[in-house]
Short mmCIF file of C-alpha atoms in Angstrom, two decimals:
data_model
loop_
_atom_site.label_atom_id
_atom_site.label_comp_id
_atom_site.label_asym_id
_atom_site.label_seq_id
_atom_site.Cartn_x
_atom_site.Cartn_y
_atom_site.Cartn_z
CA MET J 1 -21.16 13.14 10.64
CA SER J 2 -19.94 10.40 12.92
CA HIS J 3 -22.30 8.09 14.76
CA THR J 4 -21.74 6.37 18.08
CA PRO J 5 -21.54 2.57 17.75
CA THR J 6 -24.13 0.68 19.78
CA VAL J 7 -24.56 -2.68 21.46
CA GLU J 8 -28.22 -3.64 21.90
CA CYS J 9 -29.17 -6.51 24.18
CA LYS J 10 -31.97 -8.50 22.52
CA PRO J 11 -34.37 -10.21 24.99
CA ASN J 12 -33.36 -13.87 25.34
CA GLY J 13 -31.15 -13.40 22.29
CA PRO J 14 -27.84 -12.05 21.08
CA TYR J 15 -26.15 -8.68 21.34
CA LEU J 16 -26.66 -6.66 18.18
CA VAL J 17 -23.58 -4.54 17.48
CA LYS J 18 -24.12 -1.68 15.05
CA GLY J 19 -21.69 0.72 13.43
CA LEU J 20 -18.54 -0.71 15.05
CA SER J 21 -15.27 -1.01 13.12
CA ASP J 22 -13.14 -2.40 15.95
CA LEU J 23 -14.34 -5.85 17.04
CA ARG J 24 -11.36 -7.95 18.04
CA THR J 25 -10.41 -11.28 19.57
CA SER J 26 -8.32 -11.73 22.68
CA SER J 27 -5.23 -12.14 20.49
CA GLY J 28 -5.81 -8.73 18.90
CA GLU J 29 -7.18 -9.95 15.56
CA ILE J 30 -9.69 -7.42 14.22
CA LEU J 31 -12.73 -9.19 12.84
CA PRO J 32 -14.16 -7.95 9.51
CA PRO J 33 -16.45 -4.99 10.19
CA GLN J 34 -20.14 -5.30 9.32
CA PRO J 35 -22.99 -2.77 9.63
CA VAL J 36 -24.71 -5.12 12.10
CA VAL J 37 -23.15 -8.09 13.92
CA ALA J 38 -25.01 -10.52 16.20
CA LEU J 39 -22.79 -11.75 19.04
CA CYS J 40 -23.65 -14.86 21.04
CA ARG J 41 -24.55 -14.40 24.70
CA CYS J 42 -26.07 -17.82 25.47
CA GLY J 43 -22.66 -19.53 25.36
CA GLY J 44 -23.89 -22.23 22.98
CA SER J 45 -22.99 -20.99 19.52
CA ALA J 46 -20.77 -23.25 17.43
CA ASN J 47 -19.52 -20.15 15.63
CA LYS J 48 -18.40 -18.02 18.58
CA PRO J 49 -18.33 -15.12 19.01
CA PHE J 50 -21.14 -14.87 16.48
CA CYS J 51 -24.72 -15.98 17.16
CA ASP J 52 -25.86 -19.07 15.26
CA GLY J 53 -29.37 -19.24 16.73
CA SER J 54 -28.44 -21.65 19.55
CA HIS J 55 -30.36 -19.51 22.05
CA GLN J 56 -33.59 -20.58 20.32
CA ARG J 57 -32.76 -24.25 20.84
CA ASN J 58 -31.14 -24.34 24.27
CA GLY J 59 -33.79 -22.38 26.16
CA PHE J 60 -31.52 -19.46 26.99
CA SER J 61 -33.07 -16.86 29.26
CA GLY J 62 -31.64 -13.38 29.52
CA THR J 63 -33.40 -12.72 32.83
CA ASN J 64 -31.36 -10.94 35.48
CA LEU J 65 -31.65 -13.19 38.55
CA THR J 66 -30.22 -10.62 40.95
CA PRO J 67 -32.43 -7.62 40.20
CA GLY J 68 -32.39 -4.57 42.38
CA PRO J 69 -31.11 -1.01 42.44
CA GLU J 70 -27.44 -0.50 41.80
CA VAL J 71 -25.65 0.73 44.90
CA ARG J 72 -22.41 2.67 44.61
CA THR J 73 -20.14 3.00 47.63
CA ASP J 74 -17.68 5.86 47.97
CA TYR J 75 -14.27 5.55 49.68
CA ARG J 76 -12.78 8.98 50.39
CA ALA J 77 -9.23 10.11 51.08
CA ALA J 78 -7.34 13.36 50.64
CA GLY J 79 -7.42 14.26 46.97
CA ILE J 80 -9.35 11.24 45.69
CA THR J 81 -12.61 9.37 46.12
CA ILE J 82 -12.93 5.82 44.82
CA HIS J 83 -16.42 4.86 43.63
CA ASP J 84 -17.38 1.18 43.67
CA ASN J 85 -20.49 -0.27 41.99
CA ARG J 86 -20.56 -3.98 42.90
CA ALA J 87 -23.52 -4.58 40.56
CA LEU J 88 -21.19 -4.15 37.56
CA CYS J 89 -18.16 -6.09 38.80
CA ALA J 90 -16.94 -8.92 36.53
CA HIS J 91 -14.35 -10.15 39.06
CA ALA J 92 -11.50 -9.83 36.59
CA GLY J 93 -9.14 -9.23 39.53
CA ARG J 94 -7.13 -6.45 37.90
CA CYS J 95 -7.61 -4.25 40.96
CA THR J 96 -6.74 -6.78 43.66
CA ASP J 97 -3.89 -8.27 41.64
CA GLY J 98 -2.59 -4.90 40.51
CA LEU J 99 -2.75 -2.86 43.72
CA ALA J 100 -3.34 -5.09 46.74
CA SER J 101 -2.48 -2.30 49.18
CA VAL J 102 -5.67 -0.50 48.14
CA PHE J 103 -7.97 -3.24 46.85
CA LYS J 104 -7.90 -5.85 49.59
CA TYR J 105 -9.61 -9.09 48.68
CA GLY J 106 -11.40 -10.64 51.67
CA SER J 107 -11.10 -7.56 53.90
CA GLU J 108 -13.85 -5.26 55.13
CA PRO J 109 -13.85 -2.55 53.99
CA TRP J 110 -12.15 -3.95 50.95
CA ILE J 111 -10.94 -0.60 49.59
CA ASP J 112 -8.36 1.57 51.38
CA PRO J 113 -8.02 4.83 49.41
CA THR J 114 -4.96 5.78 51.49
CA GLY J 115 -3.05 2.62 50.58
CA ALA J 116 -1.13 4.00 47.58
CA SER J 117 -0.42 7.16 45.65
CA ILE J 118 -3.23 8.84 43.75
CA ALA J 119 -1.41 8.18 40.47
CA ALA J 120 -1.17 4.44 41.22
CA ILE J 121 -4.86 4.27 42.18
CA VAL J 122 -5.96 6.09 39.03
CA GLU J 123 -3.84 3.85 36.80
CA THR J 124 -5.28 0.72 38.43
CA ILE J 125 -8.88 1.90 38.19
CA ARG J 126 -8.36 2.59 34.50
CA GLN J 127 -7.64 -1.13 34.08
CA CYS J 128 -11.08 -2.10 35.43
CA PRO J 129 -12.86 -3.58 32.40
CA SER J 130 -16.39 -3.52 33.79
CA GLY J 131 -16.64 0.10 34.91
CA ALA J 132 -17.44 -1.02 38.46
CA LEU J 133 -14.60 1.20 39.71
CA SER J 134 -14.30 4.91 38.99
CA TYR J 135 -12.80 7.88 40.79
CA SER J 136 -13.09 11.57 41.54
CA LEU J 137 -10.18 13.94 42.07
CA ASP J 138 -11.24 16.69 44.47
CA ALA J 139 -14.69 16.67 42.75
CA PRO J 140 -16.46 16.90 40.44
CA GLU J 141 -16.29 13.28 39.43
CA SER J 142 -13.59 12.67 36.85
CA PRO J 143 -14.85 11.47 33.48
CA GLN J 144 -13.44 8.27 32.11
CA GLU J 145 -10.56 8.70 29.70
CA PRO J 146 -11.48 9.04 26.01
CA ALA J 147 -11.66 5.66 24.35
CA THR J 148 -11.71 4.36 20.81
CA PRO J 149 -15.02 2.52 20.30
CA SER J 150 -14.21 -1.18 20.54
CA VAL J 151 -15.47 -4.55 21.70
CA VAL J 152 -12.93 -7.19 22.73
CA VAL J 153 -13.83 -10.88 22.87
CA THR J 154 -11.79 -11.91 25.92
CA LYS J 155 -10.22 -15.33 26.28
CA ASN J 156 -12.88 -17.69 27.69
CA GLY J 157 -14.56 -14.66 29.23
CA PRO J 158 -16.89 -11.72 28.59
CA TYR J 159 -17.06 -9.04 25.95
CA GLU J 160 -15.18 -5.94 27.07
CA VAL J 161 -16.99 -2.88 25.76
CA SER J 162 -15.09 0.39 25.67
CA ALA J 163 -16.42 3.71 26.87
CA GLY J 164 -16.87 4.81 23.27
CA VAL J 165 -19.78 2.41 22.65
CA ALA J 166 -23.38 3.05 23.74
CA PHE J 167 -25.14 0.10 25.42
CA ILE J 168 -28.90 -0.36 25.07
CA ASP J 169 -30.98 -2.84 27.09
CA PRO J 170 -34.66 -2.63 26.12
CA ALA J 171 -35.64 -5.09 28.89
CA THR J 172 -34.62 -2.63 31.59
CA GLY J 173 -34.83 0.58 29.61
CA ARG J 174 -31.18 1.15 30.38
CA THR J 175 -28.94 3.10 28.04
CA ASN J 176 -25.34 3.48 29.11
CA GLN J 177 -22.89 5.63 27.20
CA GLY J 178 -19.46 6.83 28.26
CA ALA J 179 -18.64 3.94 30.59
CA ARG J 180 -16.80 0.66 30.20
CA LEU J 181 -18.80 -2.56 30.52
CA THR J 182 -18.22 -6.29 30.58
CA LEU J 183 -21.08 -8.25 29.02
CA CYS J 184 -21.67 -11.94 29.73
CA ARG J 185 -21.13 -14.35 26.83
CA CYS J 186 -21.07 -17.67 28.71
CA GLY J 187 -24.82 -17.56 29.41
CA GLY J 188 -24.33 -18.25 33.11
CA SER J 189 -24.25 -14.84 34.76
CA MET J 190 -26.82 -14.24 37.47
CA ASN J 191 -26.56 -10.53 36.68
CA LYS J 192 -27.32 -10.59 32.94
CA PRO J 193 -26.46 -8.90 30.72
CA PHE J 194 -23.40 -8.04 32.81
CA CYS J 195 -20.61 -10.52 33.56
CA ASP J 196 -20.46 -11.67 37.18
CA GLY J 197 -17.49 -14.02 36.79
CA SER J 198 -19.57 -17.17 36.25
CA HIS J 199 -17.37 -18.19 33.30
CA TRP J 200 -14.61 -18.99 35.83
CA SER J 201 -16.69 -21.76 37.41
CA ASN J 202 -19.01 -23.08 34.70
CA GLY J 203 -16.33 -24.34 32.33
CA PHE J 204 -17.06 -21.90 29.52
CA ALA J 205 -14.41 -22.15 26.78
CA ASP J 206 -13.83 -20.52 23.44
CA GLU J 207 -10.38 -21.57 22.31
CA LYS J 208 -10.70 -19.94 18.86
CA ASN J 209 -11.07 -16.42 20.15
#
């Protein structure tokens, strides 16, 4: 019987990854699988992406500094509705860079669901690593595409968790399965454990991975 891999967010500590066989670096190297792997989220480990206990020495706090209910906004057009959850956005820019006619940086509203074909919108949303964007086609809401359970250590950025991995956060009681996530590993996100793009501005670097 198969078991769903999990990522558990330890309070003020690492992410514990259990039962995962596909943990890879940004270059595509698959790291040796282990029953349980502790991944750094304070940004201070000398053995990234693995935890070396630095969080116990550098005073890392996993507190979410922007708490509040998640709010999802819907943008409707004929045949498709785009769902946007800003609380999960990692600001990777794959939407605005990939389909600027729909995802309009700096505009209000910033999403125009009539700006491109449905096929182009769906393909772009599927590139969103954080799960902040999703879509419905004429309702009910379309499930995310099946995904091989994986965690990718992105270049100088967050962990990209596929929809095939269950996420557990005991601090909030949140369990999220069946959705993509981007988890902070620089230690600087104001929206821990989720990435908010802080790695772009705080100088976080991990040249090995």
